[in-house]
Coordinates of C-alpha atoms in Angstrom, one line a residue:
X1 CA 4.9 5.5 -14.8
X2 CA 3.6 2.1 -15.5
X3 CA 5.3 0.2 -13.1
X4 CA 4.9 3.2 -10.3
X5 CA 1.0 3.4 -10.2
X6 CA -0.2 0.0 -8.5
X7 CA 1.7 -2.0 -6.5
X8 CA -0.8 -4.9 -6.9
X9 CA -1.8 -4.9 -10.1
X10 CA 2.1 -4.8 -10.9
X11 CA 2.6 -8.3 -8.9
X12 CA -1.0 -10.2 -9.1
X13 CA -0.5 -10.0 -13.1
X14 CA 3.2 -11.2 -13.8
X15 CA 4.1 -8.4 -15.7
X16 CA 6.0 -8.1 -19.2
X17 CA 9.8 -8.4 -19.1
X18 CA 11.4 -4.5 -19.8
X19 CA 14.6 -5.2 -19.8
X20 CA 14.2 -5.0 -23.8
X21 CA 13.9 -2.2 -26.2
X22 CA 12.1 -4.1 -29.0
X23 CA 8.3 -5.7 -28.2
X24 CA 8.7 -9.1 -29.3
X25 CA 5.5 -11.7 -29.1
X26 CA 6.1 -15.0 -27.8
X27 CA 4.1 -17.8 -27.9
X28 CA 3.8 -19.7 -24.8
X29 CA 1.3 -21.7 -23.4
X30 CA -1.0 -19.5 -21.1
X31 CA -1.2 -20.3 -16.9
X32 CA -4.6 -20.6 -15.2
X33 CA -6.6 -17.2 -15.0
X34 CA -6.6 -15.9 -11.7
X35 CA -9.0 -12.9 -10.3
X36 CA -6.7 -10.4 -8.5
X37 CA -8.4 -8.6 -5.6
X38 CA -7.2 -4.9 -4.4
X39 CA -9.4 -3.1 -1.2
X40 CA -8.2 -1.0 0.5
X41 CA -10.8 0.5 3.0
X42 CA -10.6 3.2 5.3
X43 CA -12.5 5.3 8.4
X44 CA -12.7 8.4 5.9
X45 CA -15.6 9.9 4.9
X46 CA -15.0 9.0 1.1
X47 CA -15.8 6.7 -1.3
X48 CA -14.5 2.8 -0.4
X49 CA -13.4 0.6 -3.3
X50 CA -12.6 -3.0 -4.0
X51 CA -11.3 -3.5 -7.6
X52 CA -11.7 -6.4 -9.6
X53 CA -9.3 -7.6 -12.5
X54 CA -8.2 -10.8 -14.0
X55 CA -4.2 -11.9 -14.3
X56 CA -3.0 -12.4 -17.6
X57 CA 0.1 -14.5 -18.9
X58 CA 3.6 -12.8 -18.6
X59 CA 4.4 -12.2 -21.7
X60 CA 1.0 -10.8 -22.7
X61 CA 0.9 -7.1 -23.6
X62 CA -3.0 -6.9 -23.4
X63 CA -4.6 -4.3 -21.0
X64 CA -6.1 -6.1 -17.7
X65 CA -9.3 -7.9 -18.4
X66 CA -11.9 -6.7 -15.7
X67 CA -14.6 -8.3 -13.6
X68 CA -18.0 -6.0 -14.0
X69 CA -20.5 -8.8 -13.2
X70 CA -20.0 -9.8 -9.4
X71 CA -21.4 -9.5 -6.7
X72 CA -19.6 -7.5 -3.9
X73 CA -20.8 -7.0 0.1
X74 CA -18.7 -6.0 2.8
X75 CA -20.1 -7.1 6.5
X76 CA -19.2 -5.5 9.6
X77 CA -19.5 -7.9 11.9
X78 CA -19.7 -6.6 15.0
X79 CA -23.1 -4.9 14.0
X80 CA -24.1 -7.0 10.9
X81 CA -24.1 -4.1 8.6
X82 CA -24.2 -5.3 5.2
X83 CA -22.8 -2.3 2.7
X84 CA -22.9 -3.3 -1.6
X85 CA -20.5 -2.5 -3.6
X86 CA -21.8 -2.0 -6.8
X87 CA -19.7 -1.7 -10.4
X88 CA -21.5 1.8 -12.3
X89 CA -19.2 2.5 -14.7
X90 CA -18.7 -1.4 -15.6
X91 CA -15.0 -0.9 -15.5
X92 CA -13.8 -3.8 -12.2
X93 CA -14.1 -0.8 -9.8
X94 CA -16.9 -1.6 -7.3
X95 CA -17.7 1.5 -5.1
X96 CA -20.1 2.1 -1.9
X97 CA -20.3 5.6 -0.4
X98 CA -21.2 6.1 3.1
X99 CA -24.4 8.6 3.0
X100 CA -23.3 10.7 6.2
X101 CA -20.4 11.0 8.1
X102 CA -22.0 8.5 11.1
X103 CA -21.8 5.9 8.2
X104 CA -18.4 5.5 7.4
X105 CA -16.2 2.8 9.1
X106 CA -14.9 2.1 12.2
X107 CA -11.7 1.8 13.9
X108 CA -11.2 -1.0 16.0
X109 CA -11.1 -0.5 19.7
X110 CA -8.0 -1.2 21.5
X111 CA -6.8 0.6 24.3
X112 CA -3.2 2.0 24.1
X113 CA -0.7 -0.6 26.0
X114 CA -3.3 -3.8 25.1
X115 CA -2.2 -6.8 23.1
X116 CA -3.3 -5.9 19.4
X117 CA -5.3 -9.4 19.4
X118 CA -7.4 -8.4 22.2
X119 CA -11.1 -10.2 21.8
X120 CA -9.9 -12.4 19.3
X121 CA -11.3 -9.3 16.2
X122 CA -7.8 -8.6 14.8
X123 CA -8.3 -9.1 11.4
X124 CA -11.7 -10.3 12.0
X125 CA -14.0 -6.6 11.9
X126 CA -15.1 -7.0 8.2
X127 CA -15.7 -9.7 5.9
X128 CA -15.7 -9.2 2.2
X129 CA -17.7 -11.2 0.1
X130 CA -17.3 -11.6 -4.0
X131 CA -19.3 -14.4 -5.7
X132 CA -18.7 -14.5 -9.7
X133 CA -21.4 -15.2 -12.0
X134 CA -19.2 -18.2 -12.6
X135 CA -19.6 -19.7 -9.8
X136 CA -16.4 -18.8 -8.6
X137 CA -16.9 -17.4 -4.7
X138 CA -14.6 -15.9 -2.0
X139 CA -14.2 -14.2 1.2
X140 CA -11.4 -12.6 3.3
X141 CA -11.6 -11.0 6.5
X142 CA -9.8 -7.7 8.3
X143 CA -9.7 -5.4 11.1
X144 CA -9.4 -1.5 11.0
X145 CA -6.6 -0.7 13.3
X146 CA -5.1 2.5 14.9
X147 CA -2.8 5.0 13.6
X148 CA -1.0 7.7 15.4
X149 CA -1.3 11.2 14.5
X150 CA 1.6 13.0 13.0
X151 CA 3.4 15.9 15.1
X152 CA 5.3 17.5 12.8
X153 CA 6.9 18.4 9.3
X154 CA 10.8 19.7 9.6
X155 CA 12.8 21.1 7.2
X156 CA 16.6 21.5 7.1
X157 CA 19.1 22.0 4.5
X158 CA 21.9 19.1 4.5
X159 CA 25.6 19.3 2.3
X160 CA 25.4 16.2 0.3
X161 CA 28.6 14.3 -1.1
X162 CA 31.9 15.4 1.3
X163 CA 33.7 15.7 -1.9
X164 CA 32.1 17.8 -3.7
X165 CA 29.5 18.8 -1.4
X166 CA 26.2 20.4 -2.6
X167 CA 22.8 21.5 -0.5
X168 CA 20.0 19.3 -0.3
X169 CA 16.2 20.7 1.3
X170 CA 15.5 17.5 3.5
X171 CA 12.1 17.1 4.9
X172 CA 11.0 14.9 7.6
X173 CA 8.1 13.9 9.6
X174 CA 7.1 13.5 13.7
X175 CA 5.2 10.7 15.1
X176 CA 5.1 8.6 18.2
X177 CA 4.5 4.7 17.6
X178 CA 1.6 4.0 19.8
X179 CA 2.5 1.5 22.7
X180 CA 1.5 -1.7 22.0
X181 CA 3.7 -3.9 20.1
X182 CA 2.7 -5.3 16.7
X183 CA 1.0 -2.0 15.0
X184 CA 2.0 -1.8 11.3
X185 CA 2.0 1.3 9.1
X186 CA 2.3 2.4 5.9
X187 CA 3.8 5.9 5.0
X188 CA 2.5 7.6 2.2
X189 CA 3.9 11.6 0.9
X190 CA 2.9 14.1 -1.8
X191 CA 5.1 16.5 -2.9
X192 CA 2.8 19.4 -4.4
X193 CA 0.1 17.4 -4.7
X194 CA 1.9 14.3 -6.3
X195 CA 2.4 10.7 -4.7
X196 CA 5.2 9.5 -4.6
X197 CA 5.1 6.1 -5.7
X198 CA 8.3 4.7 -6.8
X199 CA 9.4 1.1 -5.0
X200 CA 12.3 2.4 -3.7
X201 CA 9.7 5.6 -1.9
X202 CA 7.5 2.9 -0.6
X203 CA 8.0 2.4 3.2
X204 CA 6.5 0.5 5.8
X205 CA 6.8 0.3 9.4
X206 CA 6.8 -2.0 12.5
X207 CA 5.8 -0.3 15.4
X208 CA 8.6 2.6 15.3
X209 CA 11.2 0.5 12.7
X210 CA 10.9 -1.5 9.5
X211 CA 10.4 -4.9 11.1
X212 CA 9.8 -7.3 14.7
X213 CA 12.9 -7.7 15.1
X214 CA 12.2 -9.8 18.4
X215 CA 11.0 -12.7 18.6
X216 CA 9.2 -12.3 22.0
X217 CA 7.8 -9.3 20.8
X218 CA 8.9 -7.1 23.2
X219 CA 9.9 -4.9 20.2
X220 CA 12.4 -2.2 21.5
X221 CA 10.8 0.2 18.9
X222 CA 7.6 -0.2 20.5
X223 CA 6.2 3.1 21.7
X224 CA 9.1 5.1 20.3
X225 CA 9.6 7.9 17.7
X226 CA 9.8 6.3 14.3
X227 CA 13.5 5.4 13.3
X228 CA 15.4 8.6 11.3
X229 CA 15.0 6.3 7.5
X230 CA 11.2 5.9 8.1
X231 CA 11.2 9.8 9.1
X232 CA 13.1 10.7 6.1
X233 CA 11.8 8.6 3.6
X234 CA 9.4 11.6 2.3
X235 CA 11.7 12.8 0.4
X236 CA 11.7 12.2 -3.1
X237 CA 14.2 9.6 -4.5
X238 CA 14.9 12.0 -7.6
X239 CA 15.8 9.3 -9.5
X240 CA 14.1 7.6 -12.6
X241 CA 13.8 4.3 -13.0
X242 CA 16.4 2.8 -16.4
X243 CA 13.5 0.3 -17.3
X244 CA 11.1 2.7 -18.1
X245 CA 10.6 5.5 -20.3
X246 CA 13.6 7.6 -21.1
X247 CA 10.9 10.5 -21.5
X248 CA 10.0 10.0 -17.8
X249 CA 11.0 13.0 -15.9
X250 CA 12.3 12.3 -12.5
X251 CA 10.3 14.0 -9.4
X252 CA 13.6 16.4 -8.4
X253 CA 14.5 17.2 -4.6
X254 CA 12.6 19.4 -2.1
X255 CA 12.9 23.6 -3.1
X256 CA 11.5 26.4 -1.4
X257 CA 7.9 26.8 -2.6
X258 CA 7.1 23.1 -2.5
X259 CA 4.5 21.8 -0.5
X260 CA 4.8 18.3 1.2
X261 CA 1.6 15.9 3.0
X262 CA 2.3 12.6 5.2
X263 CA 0.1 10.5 5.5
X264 CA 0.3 7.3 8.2
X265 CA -2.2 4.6 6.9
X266 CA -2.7 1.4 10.0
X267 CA -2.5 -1.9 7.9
X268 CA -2.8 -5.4 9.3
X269 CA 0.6 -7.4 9.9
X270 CA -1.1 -9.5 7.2
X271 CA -0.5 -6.5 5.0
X272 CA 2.6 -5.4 6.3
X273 CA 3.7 -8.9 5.0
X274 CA 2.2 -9.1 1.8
X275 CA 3.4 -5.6 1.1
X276 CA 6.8 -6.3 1.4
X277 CA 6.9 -9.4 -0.4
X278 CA 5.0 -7.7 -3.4
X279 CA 7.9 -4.6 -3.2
X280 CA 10.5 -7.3 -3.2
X281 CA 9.0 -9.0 -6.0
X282 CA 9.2 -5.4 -8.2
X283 CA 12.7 -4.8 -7.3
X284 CA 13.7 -7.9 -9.1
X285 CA 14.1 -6.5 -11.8
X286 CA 16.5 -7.6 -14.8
X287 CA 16.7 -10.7 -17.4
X288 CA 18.2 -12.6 -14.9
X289 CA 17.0 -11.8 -11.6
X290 CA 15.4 -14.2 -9.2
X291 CA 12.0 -15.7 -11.0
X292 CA 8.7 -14.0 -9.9
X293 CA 7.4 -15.9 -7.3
X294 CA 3.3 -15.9 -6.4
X295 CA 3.0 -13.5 -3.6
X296 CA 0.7 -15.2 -1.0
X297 CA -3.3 -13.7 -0.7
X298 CA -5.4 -13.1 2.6
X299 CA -8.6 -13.8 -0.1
X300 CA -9.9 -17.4 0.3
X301 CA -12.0 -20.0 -1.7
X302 CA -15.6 -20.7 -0.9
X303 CA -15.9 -23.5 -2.6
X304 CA -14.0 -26.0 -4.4
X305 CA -14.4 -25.2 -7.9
X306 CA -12.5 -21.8 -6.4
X307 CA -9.7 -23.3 -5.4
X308 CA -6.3 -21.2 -6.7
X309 CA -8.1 -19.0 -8.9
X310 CA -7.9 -16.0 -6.5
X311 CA -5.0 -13.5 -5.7
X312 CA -4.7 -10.3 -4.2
X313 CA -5.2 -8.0 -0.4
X314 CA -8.2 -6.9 1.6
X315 CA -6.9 -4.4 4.1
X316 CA -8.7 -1.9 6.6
X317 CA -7.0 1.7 7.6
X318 CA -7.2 4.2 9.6
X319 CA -5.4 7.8 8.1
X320 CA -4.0 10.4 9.8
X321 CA -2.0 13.3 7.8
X322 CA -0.1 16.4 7.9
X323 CA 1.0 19.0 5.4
X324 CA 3.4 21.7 5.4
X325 CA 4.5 24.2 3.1
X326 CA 8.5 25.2 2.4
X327 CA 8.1 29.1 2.9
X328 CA 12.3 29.8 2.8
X329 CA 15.4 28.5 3.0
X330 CA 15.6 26.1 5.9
X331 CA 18.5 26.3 8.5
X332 CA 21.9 24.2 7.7
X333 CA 21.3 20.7 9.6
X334 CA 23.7 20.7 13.1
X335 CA 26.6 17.5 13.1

């Protein structure tokens, strides 16, 4: 499940080839070490993280070094609120919790219909600060936008393959983009409890579709029900991935009993971006496939002796979920 678990921490540290059976060591002269940043912060009343880890050459088949001796703020700057995120357990994970639920963060204010960079504060609601006893120092800045809240969880029972056709449980999910163009989403499910967290289950959204496809933004998708493969894609892939662990056991199709959660999470286009370069840089999979490419970073230097020693995402989200349980046998889906 390796390659399944983090996204980032997959990309930011150039992981080892798989495409072998054997380990083999090879000796090659190591790259500059970079600190990979992962935040991803949210409205809920719940611990907040930012994680701290160092890259490590590609061929290297050592654990992640961490980062347990920074220093870690987040600002809001709209009120000057200055929260610490402090490292406990000496591990890279630094951690504030908000004491009540007045505490927690906020979701940026933009009325439904308004330009998303209304006031100039998109991407510019909370600044994170990380200064390394090094004297390495960075900064990056995001907003925490709006997410729309999901409608509804539908079952129905599809005949797979025309040839030799079988039944298939497929579940989907409801929700309304919320007018506006330029809101960006990432869809999250849980089957029984489980995320799933495969590449190919990873989905994120544009307004209503997987991408601005118009260049004047005035994004047909804008304001509309999400597009069928974004609904659908809660389903699990129930496949397992050839470069991994033959013991692995796929996560099979939908049955009755099973329970499934959505979740929408708002990201920044800045995310949205990233994300999808990061997921393309996973599938490349293979010997031979296109070289792994440094996925760009919304972290910056402070100072000049920080200069390209930095990768990584600071994001801001707002949640909204929805579960359902699969009591029977749902209906045979309609041509």
């Amino acid at each position: 499940m390796k390659k399944y678990i983090n996204i980032l921490s997959s990309i930011a540290l150039f992981s080892t080839l798989t495409a072998c059976e054997d380990i083999v060591d090879i000796s090659v002269e190591a790259g500059d070490q970079q600190l990979v940043v992962e935040s991803f912060i949210n409205t809920n009343f719940e611990e907040q993280t930012v994680k701290l880890t160092y890259s490590k050459p590609f061929f290297s088949t050592d654990d992640f070094e961490v980062e347990a001796n920074a220093s870690v703020f987040i600002t809001e700057l709209e009120t000057g609120r200055k929260l610490e995120f402090t490292d406990e357990d000496q591990d890279g994970l630094y951690t504030w919790t908000p004491a009540t639920e007045a505490d927690t963060l906020v979701t940026r204010l933009r009325p439904e219909g308004e330009l998303i960079d209304r006031g100039n504060d998109y991407e510019n609601q909370y600044q994170l600060e990380i200064d390394l006893p090094n004297g390495w120092s960075f900064e990056s800045f995001t907003s925490i936008e709006r997410v729309p809240k999901i409608d509804s969880i539908q079952f129905v029972t599809r005949e797979i393959n025309v040839a030799n056709p079988i039944e298939q449980i497929v579940a989907s999910f409801w929700a309304k983009d919320l007018v506006g163009v330029g809101d960006t989403y990432w869809i999250k499910a849980y089957k029984n409890g489980v995320y799933l967290n495969k590449p190919d289950e990873a989905v994120f959204a544009y307004d209503a579709a997987f991408s601005n496809f118009s260049p004047d933004q005035n994004n047909s998708t804008d304001g509309n029900t999400f597009i069928v493969p974004i609904r659908e894609s809660i389903n699990p892939d129930g496949s397992i991935d050839p470069e991994e662990d033959e013991s692995e056991e796929p996560i099979p199709n939908y049955e009755v009993g099973d329970s499934v959660y959505v979740e929408i999470h708002s990201i920044t286009e800045t995310t949205f971006e990233y994300m999808n370069q990061a997921l393309s840089q996973m599938e490349n999979g293979g010997l031979f496939a296109r070289p792994v490419e440094n996925v760009f970073s919304n972290i910056r230097p402070k100072n000049e002796a920080s200069q390209g020693k930095v990768v990584g995402i600071f994001c801001g989200s707002t949640i909204s979920g929805l579960g359902r349980k699969i009591d029977t046998t749902p209906p045979i889906e309609e041509d």
